[in-house]
PDB file of C-alpha atoms in Angstrom:
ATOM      1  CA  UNK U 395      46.431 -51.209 -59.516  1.00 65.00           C
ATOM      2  CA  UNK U 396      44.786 -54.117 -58.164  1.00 74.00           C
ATOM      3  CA  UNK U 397      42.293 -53.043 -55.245  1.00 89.00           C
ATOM      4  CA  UNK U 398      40.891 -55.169 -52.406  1.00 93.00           C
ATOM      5  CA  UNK U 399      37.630 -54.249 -50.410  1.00 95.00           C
ATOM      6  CA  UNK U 400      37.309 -55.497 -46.664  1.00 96.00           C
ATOM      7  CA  UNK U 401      33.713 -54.992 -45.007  1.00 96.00           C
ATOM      8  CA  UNK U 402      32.840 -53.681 -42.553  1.00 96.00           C
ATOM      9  CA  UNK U 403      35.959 -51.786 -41.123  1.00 95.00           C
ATOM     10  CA  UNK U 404      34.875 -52.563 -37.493  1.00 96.00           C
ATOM     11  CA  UNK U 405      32.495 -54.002 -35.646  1.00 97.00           C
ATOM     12  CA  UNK U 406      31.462 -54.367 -32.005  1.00 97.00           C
ATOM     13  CA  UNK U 407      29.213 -57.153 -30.993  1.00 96.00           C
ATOM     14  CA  UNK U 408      27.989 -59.288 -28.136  1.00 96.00           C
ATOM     15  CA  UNK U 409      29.504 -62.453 -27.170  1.00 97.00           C
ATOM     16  CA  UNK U 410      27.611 -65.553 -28.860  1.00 96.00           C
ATOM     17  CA  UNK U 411      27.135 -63.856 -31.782  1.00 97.00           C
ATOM     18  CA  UNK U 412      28.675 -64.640 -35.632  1.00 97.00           C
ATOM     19  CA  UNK U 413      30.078 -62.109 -37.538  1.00 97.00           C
ATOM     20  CA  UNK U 414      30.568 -62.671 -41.249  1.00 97.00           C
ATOM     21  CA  UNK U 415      33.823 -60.512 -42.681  1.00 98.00           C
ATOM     22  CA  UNK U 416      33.248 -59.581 -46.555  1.00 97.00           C
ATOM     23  CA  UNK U 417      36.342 -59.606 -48.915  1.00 96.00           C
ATOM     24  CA  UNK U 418      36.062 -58.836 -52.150  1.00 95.00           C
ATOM     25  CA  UNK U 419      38.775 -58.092 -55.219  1.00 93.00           C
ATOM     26  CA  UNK U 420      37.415 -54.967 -57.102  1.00 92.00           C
ATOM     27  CA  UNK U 421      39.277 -55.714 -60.296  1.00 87.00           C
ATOM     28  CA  UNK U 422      40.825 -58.983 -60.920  1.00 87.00           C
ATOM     29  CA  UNK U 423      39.850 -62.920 -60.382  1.00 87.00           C
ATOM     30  CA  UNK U 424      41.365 -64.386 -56.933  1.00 87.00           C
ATOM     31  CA  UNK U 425      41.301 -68.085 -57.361  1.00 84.00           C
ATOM     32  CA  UNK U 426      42.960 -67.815 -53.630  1.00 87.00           C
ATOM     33  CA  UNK U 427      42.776 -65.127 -50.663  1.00 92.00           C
ATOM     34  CA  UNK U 428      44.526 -64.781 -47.452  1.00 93.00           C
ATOM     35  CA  UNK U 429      42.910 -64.578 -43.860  1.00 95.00           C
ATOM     36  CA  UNK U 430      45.222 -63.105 -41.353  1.00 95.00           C
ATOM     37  CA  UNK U 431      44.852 -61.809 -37.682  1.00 96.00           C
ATOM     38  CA  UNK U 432      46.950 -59.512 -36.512  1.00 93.00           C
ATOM     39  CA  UNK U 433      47.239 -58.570 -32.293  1.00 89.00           C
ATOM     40  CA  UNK U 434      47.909 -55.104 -31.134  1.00 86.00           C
ATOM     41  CA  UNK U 435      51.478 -54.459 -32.105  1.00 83.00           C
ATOM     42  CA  UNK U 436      52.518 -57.839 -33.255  1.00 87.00           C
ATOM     43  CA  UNK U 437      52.256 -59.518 -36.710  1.00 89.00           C
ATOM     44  CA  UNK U 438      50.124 -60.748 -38.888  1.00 91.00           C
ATOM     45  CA  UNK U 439      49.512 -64.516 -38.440  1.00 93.00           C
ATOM     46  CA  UNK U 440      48.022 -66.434 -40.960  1.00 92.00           C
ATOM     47  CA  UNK U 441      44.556 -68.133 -40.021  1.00 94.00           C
ATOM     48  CA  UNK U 442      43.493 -69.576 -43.707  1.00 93.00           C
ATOM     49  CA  UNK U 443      43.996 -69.847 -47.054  1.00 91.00           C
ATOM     50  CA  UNK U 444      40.389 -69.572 -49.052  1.00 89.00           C
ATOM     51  CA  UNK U 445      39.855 -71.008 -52.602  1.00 86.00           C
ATOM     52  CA  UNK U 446      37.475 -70.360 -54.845  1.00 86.00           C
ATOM     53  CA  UNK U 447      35.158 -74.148 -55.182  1.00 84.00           C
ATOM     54  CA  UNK U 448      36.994 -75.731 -52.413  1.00 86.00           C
ATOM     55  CA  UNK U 449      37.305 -75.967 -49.237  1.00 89.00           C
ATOM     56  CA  UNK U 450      39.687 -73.437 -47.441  1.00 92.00           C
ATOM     57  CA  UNK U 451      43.148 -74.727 -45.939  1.00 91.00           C
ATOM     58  CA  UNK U 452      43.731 -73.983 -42.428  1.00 94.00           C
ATOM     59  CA  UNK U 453      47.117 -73.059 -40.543  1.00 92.00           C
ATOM     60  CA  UNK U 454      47.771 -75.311 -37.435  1.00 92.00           C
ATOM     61  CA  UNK U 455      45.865 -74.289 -34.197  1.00 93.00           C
ATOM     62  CA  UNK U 456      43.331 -72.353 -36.274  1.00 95.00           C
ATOM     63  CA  UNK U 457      39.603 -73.753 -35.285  1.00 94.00           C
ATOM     64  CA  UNK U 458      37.873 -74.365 -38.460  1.00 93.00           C
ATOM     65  CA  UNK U 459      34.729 -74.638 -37.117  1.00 95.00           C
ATOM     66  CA  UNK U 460      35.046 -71.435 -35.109  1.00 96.00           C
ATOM     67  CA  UNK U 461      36.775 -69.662 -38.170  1.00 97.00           C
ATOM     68  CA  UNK U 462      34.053 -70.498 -41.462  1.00 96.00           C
ATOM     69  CA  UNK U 463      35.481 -69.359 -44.658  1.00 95.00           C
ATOM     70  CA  UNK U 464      33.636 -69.300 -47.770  1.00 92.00           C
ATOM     71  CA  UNK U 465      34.791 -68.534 -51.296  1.00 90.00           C
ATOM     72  CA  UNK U 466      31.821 -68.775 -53.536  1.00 83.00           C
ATOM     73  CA  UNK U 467      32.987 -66.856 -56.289  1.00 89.00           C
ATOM     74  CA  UNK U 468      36.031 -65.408 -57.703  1.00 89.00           C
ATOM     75  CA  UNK U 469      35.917 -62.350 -56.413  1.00 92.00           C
ATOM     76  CA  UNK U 470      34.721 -62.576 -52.896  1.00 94.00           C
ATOM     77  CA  UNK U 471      35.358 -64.968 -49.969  1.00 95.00           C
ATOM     78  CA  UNK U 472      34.074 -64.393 -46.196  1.00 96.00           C
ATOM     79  CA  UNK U 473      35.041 -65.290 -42.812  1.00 97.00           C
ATOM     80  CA  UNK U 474      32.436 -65.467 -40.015  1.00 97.00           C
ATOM     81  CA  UNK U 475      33.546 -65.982 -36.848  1.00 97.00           C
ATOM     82  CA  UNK U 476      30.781 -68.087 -34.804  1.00 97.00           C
ATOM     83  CA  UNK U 477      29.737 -67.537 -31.452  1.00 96.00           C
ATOM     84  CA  UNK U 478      32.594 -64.904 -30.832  1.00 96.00           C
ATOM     85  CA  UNK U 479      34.386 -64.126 -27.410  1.00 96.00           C
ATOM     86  CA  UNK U 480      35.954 -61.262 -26.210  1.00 96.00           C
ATOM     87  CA  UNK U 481      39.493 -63.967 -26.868  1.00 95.00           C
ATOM     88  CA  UNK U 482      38.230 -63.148 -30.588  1.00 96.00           C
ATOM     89  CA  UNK U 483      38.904 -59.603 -30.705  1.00 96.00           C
ATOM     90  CA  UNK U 484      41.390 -58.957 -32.735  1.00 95.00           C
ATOM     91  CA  UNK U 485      42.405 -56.977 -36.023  1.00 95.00           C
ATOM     92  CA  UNK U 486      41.485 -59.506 -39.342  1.00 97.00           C
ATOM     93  CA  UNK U 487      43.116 -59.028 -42.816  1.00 95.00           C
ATOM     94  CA  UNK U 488      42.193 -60.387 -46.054  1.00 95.00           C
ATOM     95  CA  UNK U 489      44.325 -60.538 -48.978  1.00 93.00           C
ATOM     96  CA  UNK U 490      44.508 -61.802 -52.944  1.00 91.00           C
ATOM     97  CA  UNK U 491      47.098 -62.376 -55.678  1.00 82.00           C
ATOM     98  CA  UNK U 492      45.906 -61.222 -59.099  1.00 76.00           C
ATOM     99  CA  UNK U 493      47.265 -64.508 -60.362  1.00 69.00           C
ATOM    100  CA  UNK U 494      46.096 -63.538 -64.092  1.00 65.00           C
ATOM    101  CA  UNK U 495      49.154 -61.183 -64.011  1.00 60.00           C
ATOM    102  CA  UNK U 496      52.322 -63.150 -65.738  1.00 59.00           C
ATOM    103  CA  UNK U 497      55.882 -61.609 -66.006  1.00 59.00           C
ATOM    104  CA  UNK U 498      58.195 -63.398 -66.808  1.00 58.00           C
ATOM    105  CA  UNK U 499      56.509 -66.692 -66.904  1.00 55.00           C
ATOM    106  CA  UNK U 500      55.886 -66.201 -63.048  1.00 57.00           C
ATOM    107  CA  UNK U 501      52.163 -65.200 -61.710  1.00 58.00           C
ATOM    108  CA  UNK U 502      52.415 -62.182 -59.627  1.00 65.00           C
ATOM    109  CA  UNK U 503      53.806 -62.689 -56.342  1.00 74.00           C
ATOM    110  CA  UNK U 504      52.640 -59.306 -55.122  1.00 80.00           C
ATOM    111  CA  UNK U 505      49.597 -59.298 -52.580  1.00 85.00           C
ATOM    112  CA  UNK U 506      47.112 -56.860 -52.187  1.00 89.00           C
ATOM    113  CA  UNK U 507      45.094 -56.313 -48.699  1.00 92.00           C
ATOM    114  CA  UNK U 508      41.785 -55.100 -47.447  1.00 93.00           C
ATOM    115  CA  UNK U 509      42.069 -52.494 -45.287  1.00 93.00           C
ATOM    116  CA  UNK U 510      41.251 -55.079 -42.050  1.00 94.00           C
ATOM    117  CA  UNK U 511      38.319 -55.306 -39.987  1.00 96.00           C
ATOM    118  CA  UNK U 512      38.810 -54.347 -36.134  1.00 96.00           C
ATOM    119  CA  UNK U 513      36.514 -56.954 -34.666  1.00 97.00           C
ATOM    120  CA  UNK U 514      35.821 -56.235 -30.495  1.00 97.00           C
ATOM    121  CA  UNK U 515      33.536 -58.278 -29.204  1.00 96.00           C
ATOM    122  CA  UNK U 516      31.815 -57.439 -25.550  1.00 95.00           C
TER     123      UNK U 516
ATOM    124  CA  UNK O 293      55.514 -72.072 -41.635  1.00 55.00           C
ATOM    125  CA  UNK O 294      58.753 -69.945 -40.822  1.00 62.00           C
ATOM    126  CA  UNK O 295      58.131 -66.536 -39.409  1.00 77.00           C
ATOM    127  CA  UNK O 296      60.538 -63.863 -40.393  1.00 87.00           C
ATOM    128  CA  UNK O 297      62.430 -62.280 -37.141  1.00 88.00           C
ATOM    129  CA  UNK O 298      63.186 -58.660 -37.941  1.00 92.00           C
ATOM    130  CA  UNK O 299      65.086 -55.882 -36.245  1.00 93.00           C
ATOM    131  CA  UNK O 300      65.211 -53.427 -34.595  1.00 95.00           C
ATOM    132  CA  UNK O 301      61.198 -53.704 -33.451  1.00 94.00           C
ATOM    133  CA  UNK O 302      60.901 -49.741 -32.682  1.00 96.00           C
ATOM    134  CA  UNK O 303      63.318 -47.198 -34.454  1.00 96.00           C
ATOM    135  CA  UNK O 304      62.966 -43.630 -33.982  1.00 97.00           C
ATOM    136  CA  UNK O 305      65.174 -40.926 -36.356  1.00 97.00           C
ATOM    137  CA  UNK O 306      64.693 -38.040 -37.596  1.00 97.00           C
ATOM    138  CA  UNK O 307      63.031 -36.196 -40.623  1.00 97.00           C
ATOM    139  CA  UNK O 308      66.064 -36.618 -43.432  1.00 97.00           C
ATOM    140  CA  UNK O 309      67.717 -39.458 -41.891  1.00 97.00           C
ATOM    141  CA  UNK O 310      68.171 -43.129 -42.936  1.00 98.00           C
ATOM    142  CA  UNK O 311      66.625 -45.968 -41.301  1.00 97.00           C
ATOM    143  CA  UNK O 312      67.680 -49.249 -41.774  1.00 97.00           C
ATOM    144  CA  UNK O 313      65.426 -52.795 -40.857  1.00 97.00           C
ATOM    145  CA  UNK O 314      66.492 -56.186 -41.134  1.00 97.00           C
ATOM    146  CA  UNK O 315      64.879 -59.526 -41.496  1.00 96.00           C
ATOM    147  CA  UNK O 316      66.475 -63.063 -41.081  1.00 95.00           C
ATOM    148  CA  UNK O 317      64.839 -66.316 -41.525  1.00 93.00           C
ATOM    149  CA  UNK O 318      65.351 -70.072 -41.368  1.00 91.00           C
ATOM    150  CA  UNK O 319      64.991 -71.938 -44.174  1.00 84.00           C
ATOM    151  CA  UNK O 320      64.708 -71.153 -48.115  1.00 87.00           C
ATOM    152  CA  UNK O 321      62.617 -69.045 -49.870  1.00 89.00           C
ATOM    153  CA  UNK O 322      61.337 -68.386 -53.468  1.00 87.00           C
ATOM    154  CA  UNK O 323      61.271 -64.525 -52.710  1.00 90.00           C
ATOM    155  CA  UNK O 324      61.073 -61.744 -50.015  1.00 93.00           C
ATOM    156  CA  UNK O 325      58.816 -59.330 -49.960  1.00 94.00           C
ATOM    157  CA  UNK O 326      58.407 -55.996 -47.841  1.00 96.00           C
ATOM    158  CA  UNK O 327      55.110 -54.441 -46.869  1.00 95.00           C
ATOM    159  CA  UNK O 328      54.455 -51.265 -44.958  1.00 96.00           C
ATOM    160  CA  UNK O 329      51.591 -50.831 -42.710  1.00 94.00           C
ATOM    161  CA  UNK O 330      49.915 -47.521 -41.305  1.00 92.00           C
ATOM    162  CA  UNK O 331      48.316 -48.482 -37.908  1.00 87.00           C
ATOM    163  CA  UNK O 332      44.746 -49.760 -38.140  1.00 83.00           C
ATOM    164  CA  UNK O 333      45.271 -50.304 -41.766  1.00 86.00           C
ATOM    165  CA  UNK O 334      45.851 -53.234 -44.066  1.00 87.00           C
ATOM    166  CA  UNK O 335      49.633 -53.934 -46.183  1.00 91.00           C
ATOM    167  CA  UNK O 336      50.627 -52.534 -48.698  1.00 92.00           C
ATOM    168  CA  UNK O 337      53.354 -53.693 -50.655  1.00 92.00           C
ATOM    169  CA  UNK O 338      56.866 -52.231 -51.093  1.00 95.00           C
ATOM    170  CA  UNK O 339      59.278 -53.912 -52.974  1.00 94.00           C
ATOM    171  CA  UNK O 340      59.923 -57.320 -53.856  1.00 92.00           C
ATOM    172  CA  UNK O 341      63.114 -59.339 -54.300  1.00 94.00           C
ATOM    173  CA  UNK O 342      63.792 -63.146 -55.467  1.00 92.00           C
ATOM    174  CA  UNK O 343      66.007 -65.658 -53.668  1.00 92.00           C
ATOM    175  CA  UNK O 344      68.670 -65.047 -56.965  1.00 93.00           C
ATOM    176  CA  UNK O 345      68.283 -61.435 -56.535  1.00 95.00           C
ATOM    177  CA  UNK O 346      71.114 -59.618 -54.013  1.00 97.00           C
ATOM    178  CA  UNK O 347      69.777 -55.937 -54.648  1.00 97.00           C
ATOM    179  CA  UNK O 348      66.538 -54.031 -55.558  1.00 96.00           C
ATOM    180  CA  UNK O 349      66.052 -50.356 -55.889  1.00 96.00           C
ATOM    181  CA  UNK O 350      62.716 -48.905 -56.036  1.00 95.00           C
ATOM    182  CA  UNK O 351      62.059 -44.749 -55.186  1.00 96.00           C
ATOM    183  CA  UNK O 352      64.292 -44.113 -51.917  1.00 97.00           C
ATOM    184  CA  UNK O 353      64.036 -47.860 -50.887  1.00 97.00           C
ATOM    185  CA  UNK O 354      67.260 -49.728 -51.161  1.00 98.00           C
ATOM    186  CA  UNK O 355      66.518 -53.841 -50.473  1.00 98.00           C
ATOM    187  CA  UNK O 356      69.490 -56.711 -50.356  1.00 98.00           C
ATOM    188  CA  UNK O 357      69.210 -60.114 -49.907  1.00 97.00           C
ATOM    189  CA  UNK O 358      71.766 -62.440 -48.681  1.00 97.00           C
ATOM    190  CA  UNK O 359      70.589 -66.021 -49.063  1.00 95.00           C
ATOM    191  CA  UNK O 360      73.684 -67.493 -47.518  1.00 95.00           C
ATOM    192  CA  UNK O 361      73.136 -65.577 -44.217  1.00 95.00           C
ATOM    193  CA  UNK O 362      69.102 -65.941 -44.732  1.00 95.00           C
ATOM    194  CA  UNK O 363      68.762 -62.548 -44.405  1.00 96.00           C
ATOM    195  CA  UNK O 364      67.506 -59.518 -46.041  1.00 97.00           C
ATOM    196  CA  UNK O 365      67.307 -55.569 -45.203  1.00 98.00           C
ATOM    197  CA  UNK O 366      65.334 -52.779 -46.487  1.00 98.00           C
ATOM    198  CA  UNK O 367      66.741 -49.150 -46.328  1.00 98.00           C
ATOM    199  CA  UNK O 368      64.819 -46.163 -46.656  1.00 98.00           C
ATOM    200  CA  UNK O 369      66.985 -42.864 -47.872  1.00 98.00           C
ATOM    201  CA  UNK O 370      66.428 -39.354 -46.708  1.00 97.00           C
ATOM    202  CA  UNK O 371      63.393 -40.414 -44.595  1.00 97.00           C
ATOM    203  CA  UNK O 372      59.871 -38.112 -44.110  1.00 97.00           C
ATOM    204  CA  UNK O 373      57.269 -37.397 -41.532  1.00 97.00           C
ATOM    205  CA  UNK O 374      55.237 -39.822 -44.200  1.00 96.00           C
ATOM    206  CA  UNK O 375      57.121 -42.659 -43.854  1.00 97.00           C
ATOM    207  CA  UNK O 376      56.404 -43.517 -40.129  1.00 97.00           C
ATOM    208  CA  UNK O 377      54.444 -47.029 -40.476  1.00 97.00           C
ATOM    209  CA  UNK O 378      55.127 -50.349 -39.468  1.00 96.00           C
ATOM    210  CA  UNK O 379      57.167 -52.590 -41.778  1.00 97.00           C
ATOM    211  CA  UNK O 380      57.143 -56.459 -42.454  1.00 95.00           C
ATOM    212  CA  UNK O 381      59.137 -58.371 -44.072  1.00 95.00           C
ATOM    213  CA  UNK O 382      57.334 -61.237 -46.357  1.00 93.00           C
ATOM    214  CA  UNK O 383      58.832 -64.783 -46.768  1.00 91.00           C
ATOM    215  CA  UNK O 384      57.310 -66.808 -49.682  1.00 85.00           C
ATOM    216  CA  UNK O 385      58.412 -70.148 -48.879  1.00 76.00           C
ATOM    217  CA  UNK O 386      57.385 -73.816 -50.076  1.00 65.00           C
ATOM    218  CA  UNK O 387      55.158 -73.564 -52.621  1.00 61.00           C
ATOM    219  CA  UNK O 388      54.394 -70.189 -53.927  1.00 54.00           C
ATOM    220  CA  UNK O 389      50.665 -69.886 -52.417  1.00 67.00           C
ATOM    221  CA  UNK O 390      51.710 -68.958 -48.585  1.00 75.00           C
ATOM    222  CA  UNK O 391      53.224 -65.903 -47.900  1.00 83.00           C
ATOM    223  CA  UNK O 392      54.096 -65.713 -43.702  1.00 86.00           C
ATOM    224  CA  UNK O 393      55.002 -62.226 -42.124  1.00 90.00           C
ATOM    225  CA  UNK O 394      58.062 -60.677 -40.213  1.00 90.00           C
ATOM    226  CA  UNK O 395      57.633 -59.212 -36.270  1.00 89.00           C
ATOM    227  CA  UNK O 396      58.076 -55.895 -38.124  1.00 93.00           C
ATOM    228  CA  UNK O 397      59.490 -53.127 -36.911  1.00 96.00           C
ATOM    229  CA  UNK O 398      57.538 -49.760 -36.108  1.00 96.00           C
ATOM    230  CA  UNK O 399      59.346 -46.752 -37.633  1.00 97.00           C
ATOM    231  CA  UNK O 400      58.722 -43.345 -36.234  1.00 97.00           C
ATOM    232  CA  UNK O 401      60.583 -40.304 -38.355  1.00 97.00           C
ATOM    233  CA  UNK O 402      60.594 -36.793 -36.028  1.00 97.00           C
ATOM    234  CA  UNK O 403      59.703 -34.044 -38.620  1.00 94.00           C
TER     235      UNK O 403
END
């Protein structure tokens, strides 16, 4: 099956840094991936949705300028979160569709995740 | 974008038993989906039903949709230790790009 990669897995880092989140589909083509952020013990909110050549689309609220997404190819798109604050830490998912799958004249609806990044930052 | 409210949030049963989650929502969808999550860990996907759909089987997961009452429910059968995870229901809404996520509810089983 389909397989998304998420990198790194967690990180810890000072606040004022950036830290750049790696996504990347294994074995298909994502023309579009998924950034979500998900709290301790809530659910997952959606931040962004990444394209491949275009600029990503953001939800309401979400600081695009705080929140860069880049999807340069079609196989891997990043987030880096700039000059992070402790009100950044948080759990971040990625996603993709493997929208070369057809049934039924539909693209698959199924999505597959990364295995999140834990982000903490001091 | 609609959120999916689901309930219960915390369900506890034992090893054998069935547990039953339900979702409602607010306006229409194309399809539903359910996702399971082990803490820490990213989705992975269940079982998917479309808004013309009333009933999916897959394994020892039982899911029905009822459009009219904008709601949906996923039942696991003759539940194990394995099985304890968070679920979320999935609404795919508008146009088919966005998929938003339940509240979830965390499922413990007792072996």
């Amino acid at each position: 099956g389909a397989v998304v990669s998420q990198h790194p897995s967690r990180v810890i880092c000072k606040s004022g840094t950036s830290v750049k989140i790696e996504c990347r589909s294994l074995d298909f083509q994502a023309t579009t991936m998924f950034w979500y952020r998900q709290f301790p013990k809530q659910s997952l909110m959606l931040m962004a949705t990444s394209n491949e050549g275009s600029k990503a689309t953001y939800e309401q609220g979400v600081e695009k300028d705080k929140f860069l997404i880049n999807h340069a190819s079609l196989t891997l798109s990043t987030l880096t979160v700039t000059s992070a604050h402790p009100e950044d830490s948080s759990f971040y998912i990625c996603s993709a569709r493997d929208t070369t799958v057809i049934t039924g004249g539909r693209a698959n609806e199924k999505l597959f995740f990364g295995s999140g990044t834990q982000l903490s930052v001091l | 974008s609609q959120q999916g409210e689901e309930d219960p949030q915390a369900l506890s049963i034992q090893e054998g038993e069935n547990a039953t989650m339900n979702c409602s929502y607010k306006t229409s969808i194309n399809n539903l989906q359910w996702y399971r999550q082990n803490s820490g860990r990213g989705l992975v996907h269940l079982i998917l039903i479309r808004s013309n759909e009333r009933e999916k089987h897959s394994g020892r997961l039982r899911v029905t949709l009822d459009t009219s009452k904008k709601s949906s429910s996923l039942l696991i059968t003759a539940s194990r230790a394995a099985d304890t995870a968070s679920y979320f229901c999935a609404l795919n809404s508008g146009g088919y790009q966005k998929v938003t996520f339940g509240t979830g509810t965390k499922l413990q089983v007792i072996p």
